[in-house]
Amino acid sequence: MPLCQCRPDVTARGDLLIDNARIVTPDGVIDTGSLEIAEGRIAKVREWAGGRTGCRVDARGLLLFPGFVDIHSDAIETTIQPRPGGRFPYAMAITELDKQLVSCGITTIYHCLSFSDPHDKTLRGFRTCAELIREINRRAPGLRAATRVHARFEVTETAALPIVEELLREDEVHLFSVMDHTPGQGQFLDVGNFRDYYGRVRGRTPAELDTLIEERLAARRTLDERLLRGITALALKRGVAIASHDDDSAQKVAWVQRLGATLSEFPVNLAAARAAHERGLAVSYGAPNVFRGASATNNLNARESIGAGYGDIICSDYAPMSLLHAVLALERLGIVPLHEAVNMVSRNPAGVVGIADETGSLEEGKLADLVLVDDREDVPRVVRTFVAGREVFCS
């Protein structure tokens, strides 16, 4: 455990010196470094000279990362409703998940809420989703992690557009993505996978699945793209970045780019990932895919794409605990150097959503969002997390 010599009144101001750490900067690693925090921001990053006294943490050779910026996390859904019929109150779930997030090194979180089901019995129902978004934003100032919202919009569910537009105008949404889960393309090229997912995960009966498939196919055939262009134009006007989801071809990438997308999330094959990269879109993958070396839906192996140079961002997707392990796996397997892997969970996502001036890297002037990591055992772990210089987790 790192040794701390600090007075509570000093650490509450966000003033601290972390010495004897392996500091991961955007361009490399300082093997024995020192990072100074003043009033919640990084004041200095340099080689450690030793002999310092005062309010300090002796990191004892642990890794020091920038705090993770997780721009796509669905974990709020399973925290609220871990099993069908077993739902917890929003306030409790938001608060408890916040504690878990900082223990995983996540200092900025974009909770994903999906407008993809017209039935209000689900968390992805239009009005239920909007209600949850507002509750997250209402509670955000009191949470440990900097907390924002990533709203996902299913292109076939145009009835949700008035609700989404209202949320954008009220600045309740901080990242906006368009999804196309029409069976027979994208993530569900195999219609059998669509049936399996919506039957097993969403609890749909065979008859309900037949109806859902017919409705999705009909809605996609008659989609008025002017509606999509209108909502993405509004998002961009409000300063909200646009992402796409499960791109499956160069043509699809070109289409979402015309809608204003600057991020391609989870491309399902290497051709789509390459097309996104060549068009200047950032490419993002889920940490479970990176760590496991396999997609849960038998799509693109993220390691293959990152190794080919078509990967910029790693998000937690459905497993916040996997971010740290995905980063270290990339270095251990020799796919990318450690600092590049760390950039994928910090600087790069921060850049896509427009907050890189404030956070995402260990550079002077930025918020002191930091993670101390012990990688000396077979299972690495986060031992301390700081947000704006304040300790929010200690193991």
Short mmCIF file of C-alpha atoms in Angstrom, two decimals:
data_model
loop_
_atom_site.label_atom_id
_atom_site.label_comp_id
_atom_site.label_asym_id
_atom_site.label_seq_id
_atom_site.Cartn_x
_atom_site.Cartn_y
_atom_site.Cartn_z
CA MET A 1 0.00 0.00 0.00
CA PRO A 2 1.33 3.50 -0.82
CA LEU A 3 2.35 5.43 2.26
CA CYS A 4 0.42 8.69 2.80
CA GLN A 5 1.67 11.56 4.98
CA CYS A 6 -1.15 14.10 4.69
CA ARG A 7 -3.43 16.21 6.84
CA PRO A 8 -7.16 15.89 6.04
CA ASP A 9 -7.55 19.66 5.66
CA VAL A 10 -4.82 19.74 3.01
CA THR A 11 -6.11 16.80 0.97
CA ALA A 12 -9.62 18.29 1.06
CA ARG A 13 -8.21 21.29 -0.84
CA GLY A 14 -6.73 18.93 -3.40
CA ASP A 15 -3.04 19.66 -2.56
CA LEU A 16 -0.79 16.64 -2.69
CA LEU A 17 2.56 15.27 -3.88
CA ILE A 18 2.77 11.74 -5.26
CA ASP A 19 6.36 10.52 -5.33
CA ASN A 20 8.21 7.41 -6.47
CA ALA A 21 5.59 6.39 -9.06
CA ARG A 22 5.85 4.96 -12.56
CA ILE A 23 3.97 7.83 -14.20
CA VAL A 24 2.25 7.11 -17.52
CA THR A 25 2.20 10.27 -19.62
CA PRO A 26 0.67 10.58 -23.12
CA ASP A 27 4.07 9.96 -24.69
CA GLY A 28 5.72 7.38 -22.43
CA VAL A 29 6.47 6.30 -18.89
CA ILE A 30 8.55 8.14 -16.28
CA ASP A 31 10.04 5.17 -14.42
CA THR A 32 10.53 7.03 -11.14
CA GLY A 33 8.40 10.12 -11.19
CA SER A 34 6.77 12.78 -9.07
CA LEU A 35 3.42 14.47 -9.62
CA GLU A 36 2.41 17.59 -7.73
CA ILE A 37 -1.23 18.58 -7.21
CA ALA A 38 -2.32 22.11 -6.27
CA GLU A 39 -5.95 23.13 -5.80
CA GLY A 40 -7.17 20.03 -7.55
CA ARG A 41 -5.05 20.37 -10.68
CA ILE A 42 -1.77 18.89 -11.83
CA ALA A 43 0.91 21.46 -11.06
CA LYS A 44 4.02 19.55 -12.10
CA VAL A 45 5.07 16.18 -13.56
CA ARG A 46 8.77 15.33 -13.41
CA GLU A 47 11.45 12.84 -12.48
CA TRP A 48 11.51 12.12 -8.75
CA ALA A 49 14.51 13.63 -6.94
CA GLY A 50 13.68 12.25 -3.49
CA GLY A 51 13.99 13.98 -0.15
CA ARG A 52 10.60 15.75 -0.29
CA THR A 53 8.52 16.25 2.84
CA GLY A 54 5.03 17.54 3.58
CA CYS A 55 1.71 16.23 2.33
CA ARG A 56 2.84 13.39 0.13
CA VAL A 57 2.12 9.86 -1.02
CA ASP A 58 5.03 7.48 -1.48
CA ALA A 59 3.73 5.36 -4.36
CA ARG A 60 6.46 2.77 -3.75
CA GLY A 61 6.89 2.07 -7.44
CA LEU A 62 3.22 1.64 -8.34
CA LEU A 63 1.84 2.76 -11.69
CA LEU A 64 0.16 6.17 -11.87
CA PHE A 65 -2.43 6.49 -14.65
CA PRO A 66 -4.75 9.32 -15.62
CA GLY A 67 -8.30 8.60 -14.49
CA PHE A 68 -10.27 6.51 -16.95
CA VAL A 69 -12.78 8.36 -19.16
CA ASP A 70 -15.46 5.79 -19.91
CA ILE A 71 -17.75 7.08 -22.67
CA HIS A 72 -19.91 3.97 -23.07
CA SER A 73 -21.13 2.03 -20.04
CA ASP A 74 -24.39 0.08 -19.91
CA ALA A 75 -23.76 -1.01 -16.31
CA ILE A 76 -26.47 1.29 -14.94
CA GLU A 77 -29.13 -0.96 -16.49
CA THR A 78 -27.97 -4.14 -14.79
CA THR A 79 -27.39 -2.27 -11.54
CA ILE A 80 -31.01 -1.10 -11.53
CA GLN A 81 -32.39 -4.41 -12.76
CA PRO A 82 -29.91 -7.28 -12.35
CA ARG A 83 -32.64 -9.86 -13.00
CA PRO A 84 -36.04 -9.76 -14.71
CA GLY A 85 -38.59 -8.61 -12.15
CA GLY A 86 -35.94 -7.51 -9.65
CA ARG A 87 -35.61 -3.73 -9.89
CA PHE A 88 -33.93 -1.37 -7.42
CA PRO A 89 -34.65 2.34 -6.94
CA TYR A 90 -32.77 4.68 -9.28
CA ALA A 91 -31.21 6.70 -6.46
CA MET A 92 -29.73 3.65 -4.75
CA ALA A 93 -28.46 2.12 -8.00
CA ILE A 94 -26.84 5.36 -9.22
CA THR A 95 -25.10 5.90 -5.88
CA GLU A 96 -23.90 2.33 -5.45
CA LEU A 97 -22.65 2.09 -9.03
CA ASP A 98 -20.74 5.35 -8.57
CA LYS A 99 -18.76 3.73 -5.75
CA GLN A 100 -17.95 0.75 -7.96
CA LEU A 101 -16.85 2.96 -10.84
CA VAL A 102 -14.19 4.86 -8.91
CA SER A 103 -12.93 1.58 -7.44
CA CYS A 104 -12.32 0.50 -11.05
CA GLY A 105 -10.36 3.69 -11.81
CA ILE A 106 -13.17 5.44 -13.71
CA THR A 107 -13.13 9.15 -12.92
CA THR A 108 -15.42 10.31 -15.74
CA ILE A 109 -18.41 8.19 -16.72
CA TYR A 110 -20.91 8.47 -19.55
CA HIS A 111 -23.87 6.32 -18.57
CA CYS A 112 -25.50 4.80 -21.66
CA LEU A 113 -29.28 4.98 -21.81
CA SER A 114 -31.02 3.59 -24.85
CA PHE A 115 -34.16 4.76 -26.63
CA SER A 116 -34.82 1.47 -28.35
CA ASP A 117 -38.07 0.03 -27.02
CA PRO A 118 -41.49 1.70 -27.13
CA HIS A 119 -42.70 -0.38 -24.18
CA ASP A 120 -42.37 1.51 -20.90
CA LYS A 121 -42.02 -1.72 -18.91
CA THR A 122 -38.33 -1.77 -19.88
CA LEU A 123 -35.47 0.58 -18.93
CA ARG A 124 -35.14 1.23 -22.67
CA GLY A 125 -38.70 2.47 -22.95
CA PHE A 126 -38.85 6.06 -24.15
CA ARG A 127 -40.30 7.79 -21.10
CA THR A 128 -38.58 5.48 -18.62
CA CYS A 129 -35.24 6.21 -20.29
CA ALA A 130 -35.82 9.97 -20.18
CA GLU A 131 -36.80 9.78 -16.52
CA LEU A 132 -33.59 7.93 -15.67
CA ILE A 133 -31.44 10.40 -17.63
CA ARG A 134 -32.89 13.29 -15.66
CA GLU A 135 -32.35 11.47 -12.37
CA ILE A 136 -28.69 10.76 -13.20
CA ASN A 137 -28.06 14.41 -14.07
CA ARG A 138 -29.88 15.59 -10.96
CA ARG A 139 -27.64 13.45 -8.75
CA ALA A 140 -24.40 14.03 -10.70
CA PRO A 141 -23.04 16.92 -8.56
CA GLY A 142 -23.01 14.71 -5.46
CA LEU A 143 -21.31 11.70 -7.02
CA ARG A 144 -17.63 10.75 -6.81
CA ALA A 145 -17.01 10.31 -10.54
CA ALA A 146 -17.70 13.14 -12.98
CA THR A 147 -21.01 11.88 -14.34
CA ARG A 148 -22.56 12.45 -17.77
CA VAL A 149 -25.06 10.82 -20.12
CA HIS A 150 -24.62 9.00 -23.43
CA ALA A 151 -28.01 8.74 -25.12
CA ARG A 152 -28.40 5.97 -27.68
CA PHE A 153 -31.11 6.26 -30.32
CA GLU A 154 -32.43 3.35 -32.36
CA VAL A 155 -33.03 4.73 -35.87
CA THR A 156 -36.24 2.75 -36.33
CA GLU A 157 -37.85 4.24 -33.19
CA THR A 158 -38.65 7.71 -34.55
CA ALA A 159 -41.54 8.07 -32.09
CA ALA A 160 -38.90 8.81 -29.45
CA LEU A 161 -37.51 11.82 -31.32
CA PRO A 162 -39.60 14.51 -29.53
CA ILE A 163 -38.39 13.23 -26.15
CA VAL A 164 -34.76 13.07 -27.30
CA GLU A 165 -34.99 16.57 -28.77
CA GLU A 166 -36.32 17.92 -25.48
CA LEU A 167 -33.44 16.33 -23.56
CA LEU A 168 -30.86 17.76 -25.98
CA ARG A 169 -32.33 21.26 -25.69
CA GLU A 170 -32.20 20.96 -21.90
CA ASP A 171 -28.51 19.88 -22.01
CA GLU A 172 -29.34 16.54 -20.40
CA VAL A 173 -27.35 14.61 -23.04
CA HIS A 174 -23.55 14.81 -23.41
CA LEU A 175 -22.89 12.19 -26.11
CA PHE A 176 -25.40 10.98 -28.71
CA SER A 177 -25.19 7.79 -30.75
CA VAL A 178 -27.30 6.39 -33.56
CA MET A 179 -27.90 2.64 -33.66
CA ASP A 180 -29.37 0.35 -36.27
CA HIS A 181 -30.29 -3.03 -34.81
CA THR A 182 -32.45 -4.04 -37.73
CA PRO A 183 -32.07 -7.83 -38.04
CA GLY A 184 -30.01 -8.99 -41.00
CA GLN A 185 -27.26 -6.35 -40.80
CA GLY A 186 -24.88 -4.70 -38.34
CA GLN A 187 -24.50 -6.53 -35.05
CA PHE A 188 -27.27 -8.93 -36.02
CA LEU A 189 -26.25 -10.01 -39.52
CA ASP A 190 -27.46 -13.46 -38.46
CA VAL A 191 -31.16 -13.11 -37.58
CA GLY A 192 -30.73 -16.07 -35.25
CA ASN A 193 -28.40 -13.95 -33.10
CA PHE A 194 -31.10 -11.26 -32.98
CA ARG A 195 -33.65 -13.81 -31.75
CA ASP A 196 -31.22 -15.22 -29.21
CA TYR A 197 -30.28 -11.79 -27.80
CA TYR A 198 -33.77 -10.32 -27.55
CA GLY A 199 -35.20 -13.60 -26.30
CA ARG A 200 -32.52 -14.34 -23.71
CA VAL A 201 -31.52 -10.84 -22.59
CA ARG A 202 -34.73 -8.88 -23.22
CA GLY A 203 -37.14 -11.68 -22.31
CA ARG A 204 -39.16 -11.62 -25.54
CA THR A 205 -41.38 -14.60 -26.41
CA PRO A 206 -41.12 -16.22 -29.88
CA ALA A 207 -44.37 -14.49 -30.92
CA GLU A 208 -43.11 -11.13 -29.67
CA LEU A 209 -39.86 -11.66 -31.55
CA ASP A 210 -41.73 -12.32 -34.79
CA THR A 211 -43.62 -9.06 -34.34
CA LEU A 212 -40.49 -7.11 -33.38
CA ILE A 213 -38.57 -8.34 -36.43
CA GLU A 214 -41.41 -7.42 -38.76
CA GLU A 215 -41.76 -3.97 -37.16
CA ARG A 216 -38.02 -3.25 -37.34
CA LEU A 217 -37.74 -4.30 -40.98
CA ALA A 218 -40.79 -2.24 -41.97
CA ALA A 219 -39.61 0.82 -40.05
CA ARG A 220 -36.15 0.62 -41.62
CA ARG A 221 -37.60 0.42 -45.14
CA THR A 222 -39.71 3.54 -44.60
CA LEU A 223 -37.18 5.54 -42.55
CA ASP A 224 -37.19 9.26 -43.36
CA GLU A 225 -33.53 10.22 -43.06
CA ARG A 226 -34.46 13.87 -42.73
CA LEU A 227 -35.60 13.07 -39.19
CA LEU A 228 -32.19 11.65 -38.33
CA ARG A 229 -30.41 14.59 -39.88
CA GLY A 230 -32.55 16.94 -37.84
CA ILE A 231 -31.75 15.33 -34.49
CA THR A 232 -28.01 14.96 -35.17
CA ALA A 233 -27.85 18.58 -36.36
CA LEU A 234 -29.45 19.64 -33.09
CA ALA A 235 -26.96 17.57 -31.10
CA LEU A 236 -24.02 19.15 -32.91
CA LYS A 237 -25.50 22.61 -32.40
CA ARG A 238 -25.64 21.88 -28.65
CA GLY A 239 -21.98 20.81 -28.67
CA VAL A 240 -22.77 17.11 -28.33
CA ALA A 241 -20.56 14.66 -30.25
CA ILE A 242 -22.17 12.02 -32.47
CA ALA A 243 -21.25 8.32 -32.46
CA SER A 244 -22.43 5.39 -34.55
CA HIS A 245 -22.90 1.84 -33.36
CA ASP A 246 -21.99 -1.54 -34.92
CA ASP A 247 -20.93 -0.30 -38.35
CA ASP A 248 -20.65 -3.22 -40.77
CA SER A 249 -19.36 -1.72 -44.04
CA ALA A 250 -17.56 1.22 -45.62
CA GLN A 251 -20.94 2.38 -46.94
CA LYS A 252 -22.41 2.41 -43.44
CA VAL A 253 -19.44 4.38 -42.14
CA ALA A 254 -19.85 6.94 -44.92
CA TRP A 255 -23.55 7.25 -44.11
CA VAL A 256 -23.07 7.89 -40.38
CA GLN A 257 -20.29 10.35 -41.12
CA ARG A 258 -22.75 12.34 -43.24
CA LEU A 259 -25.00 12.40 -40.17
CA GLY A 260 -22.13 14.02 -38.25
CA ALA A 261 -20.56 11.03 -36.50
CA THR A 262 -16.93 11.35 -35.41
CA LEU A 263 -16.82 8.04 -33.52
CA SER A 264 -17.47 4.48 -34.73
CA GLU A 265 -18.33 2.24 -31.78
CA PHE A 266 -17.83 -1.52 -32.04
CA PRO A 267 -17.42 -1.97 -35.82
CA VAL A 268 -18.36 -5.58 -36.52
CA ASN A 269 -15.66 -6.37 -39.06
CA LEU A 270 -12.18 -5.20 -40.04
CA ALA A 271 -13.37 -3.57 -43.27
CA ALA A 272 -15.70 -1.24 -41.35
CA ALA A 273 -12.98 -0.44 -38.79
CA ARG A 274 -10.52 0.35 -41.57
CA ALA A 275 -13.05 2.55 -43.36
CA ALA A 276 -13.77 4.50 -40.17
CA HIS A 277 -10.05 4.99 -39.54
CA GLU A 278 -9.40 6.13 -43.10
CA ARG A 279 -12.28 8.62 -42.92
CA GLY A 280 -10.90 10.12 -39.72
CA LEU A 281 -13.45 8.70 -37.27
CA ALA A 282 -12.19 7.45 -33.94
CA VAL A 283 -12.78 3.72 -33.48
CA SER A 284 -13.90 2.33 -30.13
CA TYR A 285 -14.12 -1.18 -28.66
CA GLY A 286 -15.42 -2.73 -25.49
CA ALA A 287 -12.88 -3.68 -22.82
CA PRO A 288 -14.39 -7.18 -22.41
CA ASN A 289 -13.65 -7.87 -26.09
CA VAL A 290 -10.09 -6.55 -25.72
CA PHE A 291 -9.36 -8.50 -22.55
CA ARG A 292 -10.99 -11.76 -23.63
CA GLY A 293 -9.77 -11.57 -27.22
CA ALA A 294 -13.25 -12.27 -28.51
CA SER A 295 -16.55 -10.53 -29.18
CA ALA A 296 -19.53 -11.74 -27.16
CA THR A 297 -21.57 -11.80 -30.39
CA ASN A 298 -18.93 -13.43 -32.61
CA ASN A 299 -18.05 -10.18 -34.36
CA LEU A 300 -14.65 -8.53 -34.76
CA ASN A 301 -11.87 -9.40 -32.31
CA ALA A 302 -10.82 -5.99 -30.97
CA ARG A 303 -7.21 -7.07 -30.51
CA GLU A 304 -6.94 -7.80 -34.23
CA SER A 305 -8.22 -4.35 -35.17
CA ILE A 306 -6.10 -2.50 -32.61
CA GLY A 307 -3.03 -4.41 -33.75
CA ALA A 308 -3.77 -3.36 -37.34
CA GLY A 309 -3.89 0.30 -36.26
CA TYR A 310 -7.68 0.66 -36.32
CA GLY A 311 -8.41 1.29 -32.66
CA ASP A 312 -8.42 4.52 -30.63
CA ILE A 313 -10.71 4.06 -27.63
CA ILE A 314 -11.62 1.38 -25.12
CA CYS A 315 -14.86 1.70 -23.12
CA SER A 316 -16.18 -0.58 -20.40
CA ASP A 317 -19.30 -1.53 -22.39
CA TYR A 318 -21.03 -3.74 -19.81
CA ALA A 319 -18.12 -4.43 -17.39
CA PRO A 320 -16.42 -1.50 -15.61
CA MET A 321 -13.93 -3.86 -13.94
CA SER A 322 -12.51 -4.85 -17.34
CA LEU A 323 -10.99 -1.47 -18.32
CA LEU A 324 -7.79 -1.81 -16.29
CA HIS A 325 -7.28 -5.40 -17.35
CA ALA A 326 -7.84 -4.63 -21.04
CA VAL A 327 -5.18 -1.90 -20.92
CA LEU A 328 -2.58 -4.12 -19.29
CA ALA A 329 -3.45 -7.02 -21.62
CA LEU A 330 -2.61 -4.90 -24.67
CA GLU A 331 0.83 -4.16 -23.24
CA ARG A 332 1.44 -7.70 -22.00
CA LEU A 333 0.61 -9.16 -25.42
CA GLY A 334 2.86 -6.63 -27.16
CA ILE A 335 0.00 -5.16 -29.20
CA VAL A 336 0.71 -1.54 -28.18
CA PRO A 337 3.04 0.14 -25.64
CA LEU A 338 1.60 0.87 -22.21
CA HIS A 339 1.20 4.61 -22.72
CA GLU A 340 -0.74 4.08 -25.96
CA ALA A 341 -3.04 1.58 -24.25
CA VAL A 342 -3.62 4.05 -21.40
CA ASN A 343 -4.40 6.82 -23.90
CA MET A 344 -7.20 4.60 -25.21
CA VAL A 345 -9.05 4.82 -21.87
CA SER A 346 -8.17 8.42 -21.04
CA ARG A 347 -6.85 11.02 -23.48
CA ASN A 348 -8.48 9.64 -26.63
CA PRO A 349 -12.05 9.33 -25.30
CA ALA A 350 -11.72 12.70 -23.61
CA GLY A 351 -10.77 14.19 -26.98
CA VAL A 352 -13.75 12.70 -28.81
CA VAL A 353 -16.28 14.12 -26.33
CA GLY A 354 -14.54 17.50 -26.08
CA ILE A 355 -13.19 17.45 -22.52
CA ALA A 356 -9.48 16.82 -23.21
CA ASP A 357 -8.56 20.36 -22.13
CA GLU A 358 -9.71 19.46 -18.62
CA THR A 359 -8.94 15.78 -18.11
CA GLY A 360 -7.69 12.58 -19.71
CA SER A 361 -3.90 12.84 -19.31
CA LEU A 362 -1.24 13.56 -16.72
CA GLU A 363 -0.28 17.02 -17.96
CA GLU A 364 0.21 20.26 -16.10
CA GLY A 365 -2.90 22.38 -15.74
CA LYS A 366 -5.40 19.54 -16.08
CA LEU A 367 -7.65 18.24 -13.34
CA ALA A 368 -5.85 15.81 -11.05
CA ASP A 369 -7.92 12.78 -12.04
CA LEU A 370 -5.54 9.96 -11.13
CA VAL A 371 -5.41 6.21 -10.59
CA LEU A 372 -2.69 4.35 -8.64
CA VAL A 373 -2.41 0.75 -9.86
CA ASP A 374 -0.62 -2.20 -8.30
CA ASP A 375 0.45 -4.51 -11.13
CA ARG A 376 2.83 -6.69 -9.12
CA GLU A 377 0.46 -9.62 -8.59
CA ASP A 378 -1.28 -11.92 -11.07
CA VAL A 379 -4.47 -9.83 -10.88
CA PRO A 380 -3.64 -6.08 -11.06
CA ARG A 381 -5.82 -3.78 -9.00
CA VAL A 382 -6.66 -0.15 -8.46
CA VAL A 383 -5.47 0.91 -5.02
CA ARG A 384 -6.34 4.62 -5.00
CA THR A 385 -8.43 6.93 -7.17
CA PHE A 386 -8.46 10.74 -7.15
CA VAL A 387 -10.93 13.10 -8.82
CA ALA A 388 -9.80 16.73 -9.05
CA GLY A 389 -7.16 15.96 -6.44
CA ARG A 390 -9.60 14.51 -3.90
CA GLU A 391 -9.26 10.87 -2.95
CA VAL A 392 -12.52 9.08 -3.79
CA PHE A 393 -11.34 5.49 -3.39
CA CYS A 394 -8.67 3.73 -1.34
CA SER A 395 -8.33 -0.02 -0.99
#
